[in-house]
Amino acid sequence: MTIFHRSELERLLLEYTKDARRESDKEPLAYNPVLRNLARNHSDRMSRRNKLWRRQKKSTIPKLIPNPIEATIAWSLITLGFLVAWIFALLGLLILWIGRKGYKKKVRENVTMITVDPEDITECRYRKIARKLKKTFLNQPEYQENLNDPELKLTGIGIKRKKNALYATQIFYG
């Protein structure tokens, strides 16, 4: 069994992204591990469901709890959880605001999926796979727009393999 190194593919895609920014005389994007983890999680979810998507579905919690008393208790706990989360979120925003470096708080995401020849994976032809991923990303007008936006300063790339399919997500932040 061949071991698939998604970090190598992510590194190659980052290299291609930096090259494209350099060619268009834009400031290079810094790689952010938090954005990478978010992108990896998104790619994982897409691979489990075998489809690409950019938005999350609406909540199904009300359908899961038919009893009104259980629903009241559940929503009370959820509200309490949101209150605690908001306190920590506001604290985090305060820390981000104090340590800001000119970010405009734009977040953009691009997703793609390709099928790969199994021989390329077994022979570890990561450059060939990465070029194919880059080509599918560059065919998206939104991706080119994000790539050329000078206000975007950070990026994270996440890839997930499921059999011969690769799901890729690239998040831009600025």
CSV table of C-alpha atoms in Angstrom, one decimal:
chain,number,residue,atom,x,y,z
A,1,MET,CA,0.0,0.0,0.0
A,2,THR,CA,1.3,3.4,-1.0
A,3,ILE,CA,1.3,6.2,1.5
A,4,PHE,CA,-0.3,9.4,0.2
A,5,HIS,CA,1.4,12.6,1.4
A,6,ARG,CA,-1.2,15.4,1.1
A,7,SER,CA,1.2,17.8,2.8
A,8,GLU,CA,3.5,17.5,-0.2
A,9,LEU,CA,0.7,18.3,-2.6
A,10,GLU,CA,-0.4,21.2,-0.4
A,11,ARG,CA,3.2,22.5,-0.5
A,12,LEU,CA,3.4,22.3,-4.3
A,13,LEU,CA,0.1,24.1,-4.7
A,14,LEU,CA,1.3,26.8,-2.4
A,15,GLU,CA,4.5,27.1,-4.5
A,16,TYR,CA,2.4,27.5,-7.6
A,17,THR,CA,0.2,30.1,-5.9
A,18,LYS,CA,3.3,32.1,-4.8
A,19,ASP,CA,4.7,31.9,-8.4
A,20,ALA,CA,1.4,33.2,-9.8
A,21,ARG,CA,1.3,36.1,-7.4
A,22,ARG,CA,5.0,36.9,-8.1
A,23,GLU,CA,4.3,36.9,-11.9
A,24,SER,CA,1.5,39.5,-11.4
A,25,ASP,CA,3.6,41.7,-9.1
A,26,LYS,CA,1.5,41.1,-6.1
A,27,GLU,CA,2.7,40.7,-2.5
A,28,PRO,CA,3.2,36.9,-1.8
A,29,LEU,CA,0.6,35.1,0.3
A,30,ALA,CA,1.7,33.9,3.7
A,31,TYR,CA,0.8,30.3,4.6
A,32,ASN,CA,-1.4,30.1,7.7
A,33,PRO,CA,-1.7,26.7,9.5
A,34,VAL,CA,-5.1,27.7,11.0
A,35,LEU,CA,-6.5,28.3,7.4
A,36,ARG,CA,-4.8,25.0,6.3
A,37,ASN,CA,-6.7,23.1,9.0
A,38,LEU,CA,-10.0,24.8,8.1
A,39,ALA,CA,-9.3,23.9,4.4
A,40,ARG,CA,-8.4,20.3,5.3
A,41,ASN,CA,-11.6,19.9,7.3
A,42,HIS,CA,-13.7,21.3,4.5
A,43,SER,CA,-12.0,18.9,2.0
A,44,ASP,CA,-12.6,16.0,4.4
A,45,ARG,CA,-16.3,16.8,4.6
A,46,MET,CA,-16.6,17.1,0.8
A,47,SER,CA,-14.9,13.7,0.4
A,48,ARG,CA,-17.2,12.0,2.9
A,49,ARG,CA,-20.2,13.3,1.0
A,50,ASN,CA,-18.7,12.9,-2.5
A,51,LYS,CA,-19.6,16.4,-3.6
A,52,LEU,CA,-18.3,20.0,-3.7
A,53,TRP,CA,-20.0,22.8,-1.9
A,54,ARG,CA,-19.2,26.2,-0.6
A,55,ARG,CA,-22.0,26.7,2.0
A,56,GLN,CA,-23.2,24.7,4.9
A,57,LYS,CA,-26.7,23.4,5.1
A,58,LYS,CA,-29.4,24.8,7.4
A,59,SER,CA,-29.6,23.4,10.9
A,60,THR,CA,-31.7,20.3,11.4
A,61,ILE,CA,-31.7,20.5,15.2
A,62,PRO,CA,-35.5,21.3,15.5
A,63,LYS,CA,-36.3,18.1,13.4
A,64,LEU,CA,-34.2,16.0,15.8
A,65,ILE,CA,-36.0,17.0,19.0
A,66,PRO,CA,-39.8,16.4,18.7
A,67,ASN,CA,-40.6,16.7,22.4
A,68,PRO,CA,-41.3,20.4,23.4
A,69,ILE,CA,-39.7,20.0,26.9
A,70,GLU,CA,-36.6,18.4,25.5
A,71,ALA,CA,-36.5,21.1,22.9
A,72,THR,CA,-36.7,23.8,25.5
A,73,ILE,CA,-33.9,22.3,27.5
A,74,ALA,CA,-31.8,21.7,24.4
A,75,TRP,CA,-32.3,25.2,23.1
A,76,SER,CA,-31.5,26.6,26.6
A,77,LEU,CA,-28.2,24.7,26.6
A,78,ILE,CA,-27.5,25.8,23.0
A,79,THR,CA,-28.2,29.4,23.9
A,80,LEU,CA,-25.9,29.1,27.0
A,81,GLY,CA,-23.2,27.6,24.8
A,82,PHE,CA,-23.6,30.4,22.2
A,83,LEU,CA,-23.3,33.0,25.0
A,84,VAL,CA,-20.1,31.4,26.3
A,85,ALA,CA,-18.8,31.1,22.7
A,86,TRP,CA,-19.7,34.8,22.0
A,87,ILE,CA,-17.7,35.8,25.0
A,88,PHE,CA,-14.7,33.9,23.8
A,89,ALA,CA,-15.2,35.1,20.3
A,90,LEU,CA,-15.3,38.7,21.4
A,91,LEU,CA,-12.2,38.2,23.4
A,92,GLY,CA,-10.5,36.6,20.4
A,93,LEU,CA,-11.6,39.6,18.2
A,94,LEU,CA,-10.2,42.0,20.7
A,95,ILE,CA,-6.9,40.2,20.6
A,96,LEU,CA,-7.0,40.1,16.8
A,97,TRP,CA,-7.8,43.8,16.7
A,98,ILE,CA,-5.0,44.7,19.1
A,99,GLY,CA,-2.5,42.6,17.0
A,100,ARG,CA,-3.9,43.5,13.5
A,101,LYS,CA,-1.5,43.9,10.6
A,102,GLY,CA,-3.7,45.7,8.1
A,103,TYR,CA,-6.1,42.8,7.3
A,104,LYS,CA,-9.4,43.8,5.8
A,105,LYS,CA,-11.1,40.7,7.1
A,106,LYS,CA,-12.0,39.2,3.7
A,107,VAL,CA,-12.4,35.5,3.6
A,108,ARG,CA,-12.7,33.7,0.3
A,109,GLU,CA,-12.7,30.0,-0.6
A,110,ASN,CA,-12.2,28.0,-3.7
A,111,VAL,CA,-12.9,24.2,-4.0
A,112,THR,CA,-12.2,21.7,-6.7
A,113,MET,CA,-12.1,17.9,-7.3
A,114,ILE,CA,-10.1,15.9,-9.7
A,115,THR,CA,-9.7,12.2,-10.5
A,116,VAL,CA,-6.2,10.9,-10.5
A,117,ASP,CA,-4.6,8.0,-12.2
A,118,PRO,CA,-3.8,5.4,-9.5
A,119,GLU,CA,-0.4,5.0,-11.0
A,120,ASP,CA,0.5,8.6,-10.4
A,121,ILE,CA,-0.3,8.1,-6.7
A,122,THR,CA,1.6,4.8,-6.4
A,123,GLU,CA,4.6,6.3,-8.2
A,124,CYS,CA,4.4,9.5,-6.1
A,125,ARG,CA,4.1,11.8,-9.1
A,126,TYR,CA,3.0,14.7,-6.9
A,127,ARG,CA,4.2,17.5,-9.3
A,128,LYS,CA,2.0,16.1,-12.1
A,129,ILE,CA,-1.0,15.9,-9.7
A,130,ALA,CA,-0.4,19.3,-8.4
A,131,ARG,CA,-0.2,20.8,-11.9
A,132,LYS,CA,-3.6,19.2,-12.7
A,133,LEU,CA,-5.1,20.7,-9.5
A,134,LYS,CA,-3.6,24.1,-10.3
A,135,LYS,CA,-5.1,23.9,-13.8
A,136,THR,CA,-8.6,23.1,-12.5
A,137,PHE,CA,-8.3,26.0,-9.9
A,138,LEU,CA,-7.1,28.4,-12.6
A,139,ASN,CA,-10.1,27.5,-14.8
A,140,GLN,CA,-12.3,29.1,-12.1
A,141,PRO,CA,-12.7,32.9,-12.6
A,142,GLU,CA,-13.3,33.4,-8.8
A,143,TYR,CA,-10.0,31.7,-8.1
A,144,GLN,CA,-8.1,34.1,-10.5
A,145,GLU,CA,-9.9,37.0,-8.9
A,146,ASN,CA,-8.8,35.9,-5.4
A,147,LEU,CA,-5.3,35.2,-6.7
A,148,ASN,CA,-5.0,38.7,-8.0
A,149,ASP,CA,-6.6,40.5,-5.1
A,150,PRO,CA,-3.9,42.6,-3.4
A,151,GLU,CA,-5.9,42.8,-0.2
A,152,LEU,CA,-5.7,39.1,0.4
A,153,LYS,CA,-2.5,38.3,2.4
A,154,LEU,CA,-2.9,34.8,3.9
A,155,THR,CA,-3.8,31.4,2.5
A,156,GLY,CA,-4.4,27.8,3.6
A,157,ILE,CA,-4.7,24.7,1.4
A,158,GLY,CA,-6.3,21.4,2.3
A,159,ILE,CA,-6.4,18.2,0.3
A,160,LYS,CA,-8.2,15.0,1.0
A,161,ARG,CA,-7.9,11.8,-1.1
A,162,LYS,CA,-10.8,9.3,-1.4
A,163,LYS,CA,-9.8,6.4,-3.7
A,164,ASN,CA,-8.8,8.1,-7.0
A,165,ALA,CA,-10.5,11.4,-6.3
A,166,LEU,CA,-8.8,14.4,-4.7
A,167,TYR,CA,-10.8,17.1,-3.0
A,168,ALA,CA,-9.0,20.4,-2.6
A,169,THR,CA,-9.9,23.6,-0.8
A,170,GLN,CA,-7.9,26.9,-0.8
A,171,ILE,CA,-8.9,29.6,1.6
A,172,PHE,CA,-7.8,33.2,1.1
A,173,TYR,CA,-7.8,35.7,3.9
A,174,GLY,CA,-6.9,39.4,4.0
